[in-house]
Amino acid sequence: MAAIIPCHYCASLSPRWFNSNNTHSRRLSYPLRGLRGLNARCSYQPPHHSESPNNHNGRSFSLKQCAISIALAVGLITGVPTLEGPTIAQAANPALSDLSVLISGPPIKDPGALLRYALPIDNKAIREVQKPLEDITESLKIAGVKALDSVERNVRQASRALKQGKTLIVSGLAESKKEHGVELLNKLEAGIDELELIVQDRNRDAVAPKQKELLQYVGGVEEDMVDGFPFEVPEEYQNMPLLKGRAAVDMKVKVKDNPNLDECVFHIVLDGYNAPVTAGNFVDLVERHFYDGMEIQRADGFVVQTGDPEGPAEGFIDPSTEKIRTIPLEITVNGEKAPVYGSTLEELGLYKAQTKLPFNAFGTMAMARDEFEDNSASSQIFWLLKESELTPSNANILDGRYAVFGYVTENEDYLADLKVGDVIESIKVVSGLDNLVNPTYKIAG
């Protein structure tokens, strides 16, 4: 299996990736992240015990080692001299838009928020509504009903921003989607008023569900601002399966030998706006049922990985060519409208460039590839079990080296319960299939 993602500690010490068969690959030296909440789509019972935080495979990993590894990782990213070779001037020092002020501060870890900010739009008015609604999550971390004072400020800010910016928001809607966008805006406005009443009634438990609903409206409005596909894919990739927009899939996994979890459905949003070739390749394979019945092939506390078919081939063999279909490394940089292809950001000398789809969220989905060949990805995929204590956002050495193309947005915490041998019963496209162009699965044979 051409797995290329290392263990956390080793990754922090070296810019070169280790093969999954490397003896360094091991679990993290502290318990996996706990579940944030149960979902009706997963069969789960509370665990009876937890793993020791300080002992895995007879080793310990101290806080001091952790701090050293983080420092070294940051040094690798920020302290390497610029390489000779092609660069992209604008990407190296991307122009700061008005949105930079809105998304400054602590790194964004919520997959929904990451997907909203990754949309190819530039409408400050809707972002000014979005941010205070997202900030409610932080406000709710305050204990008891005292959190509602902070939530109230968030809601008032969002309400004021919507009233003041509604005209600009409507003007930013794509003409073909304007009617739908205005309908969502009206629902958003009414929903914000309802949230204000919830806060006034001091009903803390009702805040988060209403917040989620409002942010779904916001995301819908923002998607209605996208008018067509924003760029031309390079000619050499135009005949490949391409996802020109977004799609969502449900991945159903049957879990073996786990009394606490029988099966689970993971909802994954794929972003073709920023990774059309990578996401298109995956959707095409999903429609071929390539992953159905396949086992989880790596689960080490750092990543969950699958996609290596039976036999000597390490990727998908296209029946029309009888060769492994490979796709280029595809990474979109903040400030650029189109991805860069075929090179890591490090190879391009873009050491401080930030990616549109970062490895910020637990359940970030990306392509595995050969350690020394950028354009060798085929069918192997992985999900990062991100722990911010060891992989700080915007300071890890995955960003810019591997192609992210989606995020698990429902039941992502259950990824930590998967293990080698668990079976993917099915992956099904539940929305956005019409955004796939050049689908090879429709070709006979």
Coordinates of C-alpha atoms in Angstrom, one line a residue:
M1 CA 0.0 0.0 0.0
A2 CA 1.5 3.3 -1.0
A3 CA 0.7 5.0 2.2
I4 CA 2.7 8.1 2.9
I5 CA 1.4 9.6 6.1
P6 CA 3.8 9.4 9.1
C7 CA 3.2 9.2 12.8
H8 CA 2.8 12.6 14.5
Y9 CA 6.1 12.6 16.4
C10 CA 8.1 11.6 13.4
A11 CA 6.3 14.0 11.1
S12 CA 7.2 16.8 13.5
L13 CA 10.9 16.0 13.1
S14 CA 11.2 15.5 9.4
P15 CA 9.9 17.0 6.2
R16 CA 10.1 13.6 4.5
W17 CA 7.2 11.2 5.0
F18 CA 7.5 7.7 6.2
N19 CA 5.9 4.7 4.6
S20 CA 2.9 3.2 6.5
N21 CA 4.9 0.0 7.0
N22 CA 7.6 2.0 8.8
T23 CA 8.1 0.8 12.4
H24 CA 7.7 4.4 13.5
S25 CA 4.0 4.4 12.7
R26 CA 2.2 4.2 15.9
R27 CA -0.7 5.6 17.9
L28 CA -0.5 9.0 19.5
S29 CA 0.6 9.0 23.1
Y30 CA -2.6 10.3 24.6
P31 CA -6.3 9.3 24.4
L32 CA -8.1 9.9 21.2
R33 CA -10.5 12.8 21.1
G34 CA -13.8 12.1 22.9
L35 CA -17.2 12.1 21.2
R36 CA -19.0 15.4 21.1
G37 CA -22.4 13.9 20.9
L38 CA -24.4 10.9 19.7
N39 CA -26.1 10.7 16.3
A40 CA -29.0 8.6 15.4
R41 CA -27.1 7.4 12.4
C42 CA -24.5 5.6 14.5
S43 CA -25.0 2.6 16.8
Y44 CA -23.0 3.6 19.9
Q45 CA -22.8 2.7 23.6
P46 CA -20.6 4.5 26.1
P47 CA -17.2 2.9 26.4
H48 CA -16.4 1.0 29.6
H49 CA -12.7 2.1 29.7
S50 CA -10.2 4.5 28.2
E51 CA -6.7 4.2 27.0
S52 CA -3.8 5.2 29.1
P53 CA -2.7 8.7 28.2
N54 CA 1.0 8.1 28.7
N55 CA 1.9 4.7 27.5
H56 CA 1.6 3.2 24.0
N57 CA 3.7 0.4 22.7
G58 CA 5.9 0.7 25.8
R59 CA 6.8 4.3 25.1
S60 CA 6.0 7.6 26.7
F61 CA 5.7 10.9 25.0
S62 CA 6.3 13.8 27.4
L63 CA 5.0 17.4 27.0
K64 CA 8.5 18.5 26.6
Q65 CA 8.9 16.2 23.6
C66 CA 5.6 17.5 22.2
A67 CA 6.8 21.1 22.5
I68 CA 10.1 20.3 20.8
S69 CA 8.4 18.5 18.0
I70 CA 6.0 21.4 17.4
A71 CA 8.9 23.9 17.4
L72 CA 10.8 21.8 14.9
A73 CA 7.7 21.5 12.7
V74 CA 7.2 25.2 12.7
G75 CA 10.9 25.7 11.9
L76 CA 10.6 23.4 8.9
I77 CA 7.8 25.4 7.5
T78 CA 9.0 28.9 8.2
G79 CA 12.8 28.6 8.2
V80 CA 13.7 26.8 5.0
P81 CA 15.4 28.9 2.3
T82 CA 13.5 29.6 -0.9
L83 CA 14.1 26.9 -3.4
E84 CA 15.2 27.6 -7.0
G85 CA 12.5 27.0 -9.5
P86 CA 9.1 28.3 -10.6
T87 CA 7.1 30.4 -8.2
I88 CA 3.9 32.2 -8.3
A89 CA 4.4 35.8 -7.3
Q90 CA 0.8 36.5 -6.2
A91 CA 0.5 33.3 -4.3
A92 CA 3.8 33.9 -2.4
N93 CA 2.5 37.2 -1.1
P94 CA -1.3 37.0 -1.7
A95 CA -3.1 40.3 -1.6
L96 CA -5.1 40.6 1.6
S97 CA -8.8 41.1 0.9
D98 CA -11.4 42.6 3.1
L99 CA -12.2 39.1 4.3
S100 CA -8.8 38.8 6.0
V101 CA -10.0 41.0 8.8
L102 CA -13.0 38.7 9.3
I103 CA -11.1 35.5 9.5
S104 CA -8.1 36.6 11.5
G105 CA -7.6 35.3 15.0
P106 CA -7.6 31.7 16.1
P107 CA -7.5 29.1 13.3
I108 CA -10.8 27.8 12.1
K109 CA -11.3 24.2 13.0
D110 CA -15.0 23.6 12.2
P111 CA -15.4 21.8 8.9
G112 CA -18.6 23.7 8.0
A113 CA -16.9 27.0 8.6
L114 CA -13.8 25.9 6.5
L115 CA -16.1 25.0 3.7
R116 CA -18.0 28.3 3.8
Y117 CA -14.7 30.3 3.7
A118 CA -13.4 28.2 0.9
L119 CA -16.2 29.2 -1.5
P120 CA -15.0 31.4 -4.4
I121 CA -16.8 34.5 -3.3
D122 CA -15.8 38.0 -2.1
N123 CA -18.8 39.5 -0.3
K124 CA -17.8 41.2 2.9
A125 CA -21.5 41.8 3.9
I126 CA -22.4 38.1 4.2
R127 CA -19.1 37.3 6.0
E128 CA -20.0 39.9 8.6
V129 CA -23.2 38.0 9.3
Q130 CA -21.4 34.6 9.2
K131 CA -18.6 35.4 11.7
P132 CA -20.7 36.4 14.8
L133 CA -23.0 33.4 14.2
E134 CA -19.9 31.1 14.2
D135 CA -18.5 32.9 17.3
I136 CA -21.5 31.6 19.2
T137 CA -19.6 28.3 19.5
E138 CA -16.9 29.9 21.5
S139 CA -19.5 31.8 23.6
L140 CA -21.1 28.6 24.6
K141 CA -17.9 27.3 26.1
I142 CA -18.7 29.6 29.1
A143 CA -20.3 27.7 31.8
G144 CA -24.0 27.9 32.6
V145 CA -26.4 30.7 31.5
K146 CA -23.6 33.3 31.7
A147 CA -22.7 32.2 28.2
L148 CA -26.0 33.7 27.0
D149 CA -24.7 37.2 27.7
S150 CA -22.0 36.6 25.1
V151 CA -24.3 34.8 22.8
E152 CA -26.7 37.8 22.9
R153 CA -23.9 40.1 21.7
N154 CA -23.1 37.7 18.9
V155 CA -26.8 37.6 17.8
R156 CA -27.2 41.3 17.9
Q157 CA -24.1 41.8 15.9
A158 CA -25.3 39.3 13.2
S159 CA -28.7 40.9 13.1
R160 CA -27.3 44.4 12.7
A161 CA -24.9 43.2 10.0
L162 CA -27.7 41.5 8.1
K163 CA -29.9 44.6 8.2
Q164 CA -27.1 46.9 7.1
G165 CA -25.7 44.6 4.5
K166 CA -28.8 43.0 3.0
T167 CA -28.7 45.1 -0.2
L168 CA -25.1 44.2 -0.8
I169 CA -25.7 40.6 -0.1
V170 CA -28.6 40.4 -2.6
S171 CA -26.5 42.2 -5.2
G172 CA -23.8 39.5 -4.8
L173 CA -26.2 36.6 -5.6
A174 CA -25.8 35.0 -9.0
E175 CA -28.7 36.1 -11.3
S176 CA -29.8 32.5 -11.9
K177 CA -29.9 31.8 -8.2
K178 CA -31.2 35.1 -6.9
E179 CA -34.7 34.0 -6.1
H180 CA -33.5 31.0 -4.0
G181 CA -30.9 33.2 -2.3
V182 CA -33.4 35.8 -1.3
E183 CA -35.7 33.1 0.1
L184 CA -32.8 31.8 2.2
L185 CA -32.0 35.4 3.4
N186 CA -35.6 35.8 4.5
K187 CA -35.4 32.6 6.5
L188 CA -32.1 33.7 8.0
E189 CA -33.5 37.0 9.1
A190 CA -36.5 35.3 10.7
G191 CA -34.3 32.7 12.3
I192 CA -32.0 35.4 13.9
D193 CA -35.1 37.0 15.4
E194 CA -36.1 33.6 16.8
L195 CA -32.6 33.1 18.2
E196 CA -32.9 36.5 20.0
L197 CA -36.1 35.2 21.7
I198 CA -34.3 32.0 22.7
V199 CA -31.6 34.0 24.3
Q200 CA -34.0 36.3 26.1
D201 CA -35.8 33.2 27.5
R202 CA -32.4 32.0 28.7
N203 CA -32.9 28.7 26.9
R204 CA -29.3 27.7 26.6
D205 CA -30.0 24.2 25.2
A206 CA -31.9 25.6 22.2
V207 CA -29.1 27.9 21.1
A208 CA -26.7 25.4 19.3
P209 CA -29.4 23.8 17.2
K210 CA -30.7 27.2 16.0
Q211 CA -27.2 28.3 15.4
K212 CA -26.6 25.3 13.2
E213 CA -29.8 26.0 11.2
L214 CA -28.8 29.7 10.7
L215 CA -25.3 28.8 9.5
Q216 CA -26.9 26.4 7.0
Y217 CA -28.9 29.3 5.6
V218 CA -25.7 31.4 5.5
G219 CA -23.8 28.7 3.6
G220 CA -26.7 28.3 1.2
V221 CA -26.7 32.1 0.5
E222 CA -23.0 32.0 -0.1
E223 CA -23.3 29.1 -2.5
D224 CA -25.9 31.0 -4.4
M225 CA -23.3 33.7 -4.9
V226 CA -21.1 31.4 -7.0
D227 CA -21.9 32.0 -10.7
G228 CA -20.6 29.0 -12.7
F229 CA -17.2 27.4 -12.3
P230 CA -14.6 30.0 -11.4
F231 CA -11.6 28.9 -13.6
E232 CA -10.4 26.7 -16.4
V233 CA -8.7 23.4 -15.5
P234 CA -5.4 23.1 -17.3
E235 CA -5.7 21.5 -20.7
E236 CA -3.8 18.3 -19.8
Y237 CA -6.5 17.5 -17.1
Q238 CA -9.6 18.7 -18.9
N239 CA -10.6 15.2 -20.0
M240 CA -10.3 13.6 -16.5
P241 CA -13.4 13.3 -14.2
L242 CA -13.9 16.8 -12.8
L243 CA -16.1 17.9 -10.0
K244 CA -17.1 21.5 -11.0
G245 CA -18.7 22.5 -7.7
R246 CA -19.5 20.6 -4.6
A247 CA -20.9 17.1 -3.8
A248 CA -21.7 15.2 -0.7
V249 CA -21.4 11.5 0.0
D250 CA -22.5 9.2 2.8
M251 CA -20.0 6.5 3.8
K252 CA -21.4 3.6 5.8
V253 CA -18.9 1.6 7.7
K254 CA -19.4 -1.7 9.4
V255 CA -17.3 -1.9 12.6
K256 CA -16.0 -5.3 13.7
D257 CA -15.2 -6.4 17.2
N258 CA -16.3 -3.2 18.9
P259 CA -19.0 -3.6 21.6
N260 CA -19.5 0.1 21.6
L261 CA -20.0 0.8 17.9
D262 CA -21.6 -1.4 15.3
E263 CA -21.9 0.8 12.2
C264 CA -21.8 4.4 11.4
V265 CA -22.6 6.8 8.5
F266 CA -20.1 9.5 7.8
H267 CA -21.3 12.5 5.9
I268 CA -18.6 14.0 3.7
V269 CA -18.7 17.3 1.7
L270 CA -16.4 17.3 -1.3
D271 CA -15.0 20.6 -2.6
G272 CA -14.6 20.7 -6.4
Y273 CA -14.2 24.5 -6.4
N274 CA -10.7 24.1 -4.9
A275 CA -9.9 20.5 -6.0
P276 CA -11.9 19.6 -9.1
V277 CA -9.5 16.9 -10.4
T278 CA -9.1 15.3 -7.0
A279 CA -12.7 15.4 -6.0
G280 CA -13.8 14.4 -9.5
N281 CA -11.6 11.3 -9.4
F282 CA -13.0 10.3 -6.1
V283 CA -16.7 10.8 -7.1
D284 CA -16.0 8.8 -10.3
L285 CA -14.6 5.9 -8.2
V286 CA -17.5 6.1 -5.8
E287 CA -19.9 5.7 -8.7
R288 CA -18.0 2.7 -9.9
H289 CA -18.5 1.3 -6.3
F290 CA -14.7 1.0 -6.1
Y291 CA -14.7 1.4 -2.3
D292 CA -17.8 -0.7 -1.5
G293 CA -16.7 -3.7 0.6
M294 CA -13.2 -2.4 1.0
E295 CA -11.6 -2.6 4.5
I296 CA -10.0 0.2 6.5
Q297 CA -6.3 -0.4 5.9
R298 CA -4.7 1.9 8.4
A299 CA -5.9 3.3 11.6
D300 CA -3.1 4.4 13.9
G301 CA -4.5 7.3 15.8
F302 CA -3.0 9.8 13.3
V303 CA -4.9 8.9 10.2
V304 CA -7.6 6.5 8.9
Q305 CA -6.8 5.3 5.4
T306 CA -8.2 3.0 2.7
G307 CA -8.3 2.7 -1.1
D308 CA -5.5 0.2 -1.8
P309 CA -7.2 -2.5 -4.0
E310 CA -6.3 -6.2 -3.8
G311 CA -3.4 -7.3 -5.9
P312 CA -0.1 -5.7 -6.8
A313 CA -1.6 -2.4 -8.0
E314 CA -1.6 0.4 -5.5
G315 CA -4.4 2.3 -7.2
F316 CA -7.4 2.1 -9.5
I317 CA -6.7 0.3 -12.8
D318 CA -8.8 2.0 -15.5
P319 CA -10.4 -0.8 -17.6
S320 CA -10.2 1.4 -20.7
T321 CA -6.4 1.7 -20.5
E322 CA -5.6 -1.3 -18.2
K323 CA -3.2 1.1 -16.4
I324 CA -3.4 2.8 -13.0
R325 CA -5.2 6.1 -13.3
T326 CA -3.2 8.8 -11.5
I327 CA -4.0 12.4 -10.8
P328 CA -1.8 15.4 -10.2
L329 CA -1.2 17.0 -6.8
E330 CA -3.7 19.8 -6.7
I331 CA -3.6 22.6 -4.1
T332 CA -5.3 26.0 -4.0
V333 CA -3.6 28.8 -2.2
N334 CA -5.4 31.7 -0.5
G335 CA -5.4 34.7 -2.8
E336 CA -5.4 32.6 -6.0
K337 CA -8.5 31.7 -8.1
A338 CA -7.1 28.4 -9.4
P339 CA -5.1 25.5 -7.9
V340 CA -1.4 24.9 -8.6
Y341 CA -0.7 21.5 -10.0
G342 CA 2.1 19.0 -9.9
S343 CA 4.3 20.5 -7.1
T344 CA 4.2 21.0 -3.4
L345 CA 4.1 24.5 -2.1
E346 CA 7.5 23.8 -0.6
E347 CA 8.9 22.9 -4.0
L348 CA 7.4 26.2 -5.3
G349 CA 9.1 28.2 -2.6
L350 CA 5.7 29.2 -1.1
Y351 CA 6.6 28.3 2.5
K352 CA 4.2 30.8 4.1
A353 CA 1.4 30.5 1.7
Q354 CA -1.9 29.3 3.3
T355 CA -4.1 26.7 1.6
K356 CA -7.8 27.2 0.9
L357 CA -8.5 23.7 2.2
P358 CA -6.2 23.3 5.2
F359 CA -5.6 20.3 7.5
N360 CA -7.5 22.2 10.3
A361 CA -10.4 20.0 11.1
F362 CA -10.7 16.5 12.6
G363 CA -11.7 14.4 9.6
T364 CA -10.0 16.4 7.0
M365 CA -10.0 14.2 3.8
A366 CA -7.0 14.0 1.5
M367 CA -5.3 11.9 -1.1
A368 CA -2.4 9.6 -0.3
R369 CA 0.5 9.4 -2.8
D370 CA 3.9 8.1 -3.2
E371 CA 6.5 9.7 -1.0
F372 CA 8.7 10.9 -3.8
E373 CA 6.2 11.5 -6.6
D374 CA 3.8 14.4 -6.4
N375 CA 1.5 13.2 -9.2
S376 CA 1.1 9.6 -8.1
A377 CA -2.3 9.7 -6.2
S378 CA -4.9 7.3 -7.5
S379 CA -7.5 5.8 -5.2
Q380 CA -5.9 5.8 -1.7
I381 CA -7.6 8.3 0.6
F382 CA -7.1 9.3 4.3
W383 CA -8.7 11.2 7.0
L384 CA -6.6 13.1 9.5
L385 CA -7.5 12.6 13.1
K386 CA -6.2 16.0 14.0
E387 CA -5.2 16.8 17.5
S388 CA -4.3 20.5 17.7
E389 CA -1.9 19.9 20.6
L390 CA 0.5 18.1 18.2
T391 CA -0.5 19.6 14.9
P392 CA -1.2 23.3 15.3
S393 CA -3.3 24.8 12.6
N394 CA -1.3 26.7 10.0
A395 CA 1.9 25.2 11.5
N396 CA 1.8 21.6 10.3
I397 CA 3.8 20.0 7.5
L398 CA 0.8 18.4 5.7
D399 CA -0.6 21.6 4.3
G400 CA 0.8 22.2 0.8
R401 CA 2.1 18.7 0.5
Y402 CA -1.1 16.7 0.2
A403 CA -4.3 17.4 -1.7
V404 CA -7.3 18.1 0.6
F405 CA -10.6 17.7 -1.2
G406 CA -13.2 17.5 1.6
Y407 CA -14.2 17.3 5.2
V408 CA -16.3 14.9 7.2
T409 CA -19.2 17.1 8.5
E410 CA -21.2 14.6 10.5
N411 CA -20.0 11.9 12.9
E412 CA -16.4 12.8 12.3
D413 CA -15.5 11.9 15.9
Y414 CA -16.4 8.3 15.2
L415 CA -13.4 8.1 12.8
A416 CA -11.3 7.6 15.9
D417 CA -13.2 4.3 16.7
L418 CA -12.4 2.8 13.3
K419 CA -9.6 0.2 13.1
V420 CA -7.9 -2.0 10.5
G421 CA -10.4 -4.5 9.1
D422 CA -13.5 -2.5 9.5
V423 CA -15.5 -2.6 6.3
I424 CA -16.8 0.2 4.1
E425 CA -20.3 -1.2 3.3
S426 CA -21.0 1.6 0.8
I427 CA -20.2 5.1 -0.3
K428 CA -23.1 6.9 -2.0
V429 CA -23.3 10.3 -3.6
V430 CA -26.3 12.0 -2.0
S431 CA -26.0 15.4 -3.7
G432 CA -24.0 17.2 -6.4
L433 CA -23.6 14.3 -8.8
D434 CA -24.7 16.7 -11.6
N435 CA -21.5 18.7 -11.0
L436 CA -19.3 15.7 -12.2
V437 CA -18.2 16.1 -15.8
N438 CA -16.3 13.5 -17.9
P439 CA -17.6 10.6 -15.8
T440 CA -15.7 7.5 -16.8
Y441 CA -18.0 5.1 -14.9
K442 CA -20.6 5.7 -17.6
I443 CA -18.4 4.3 -20.3
A444 CA -19.2 0.7 -21.2
G445 CA -16.5 -1.7 -19.9

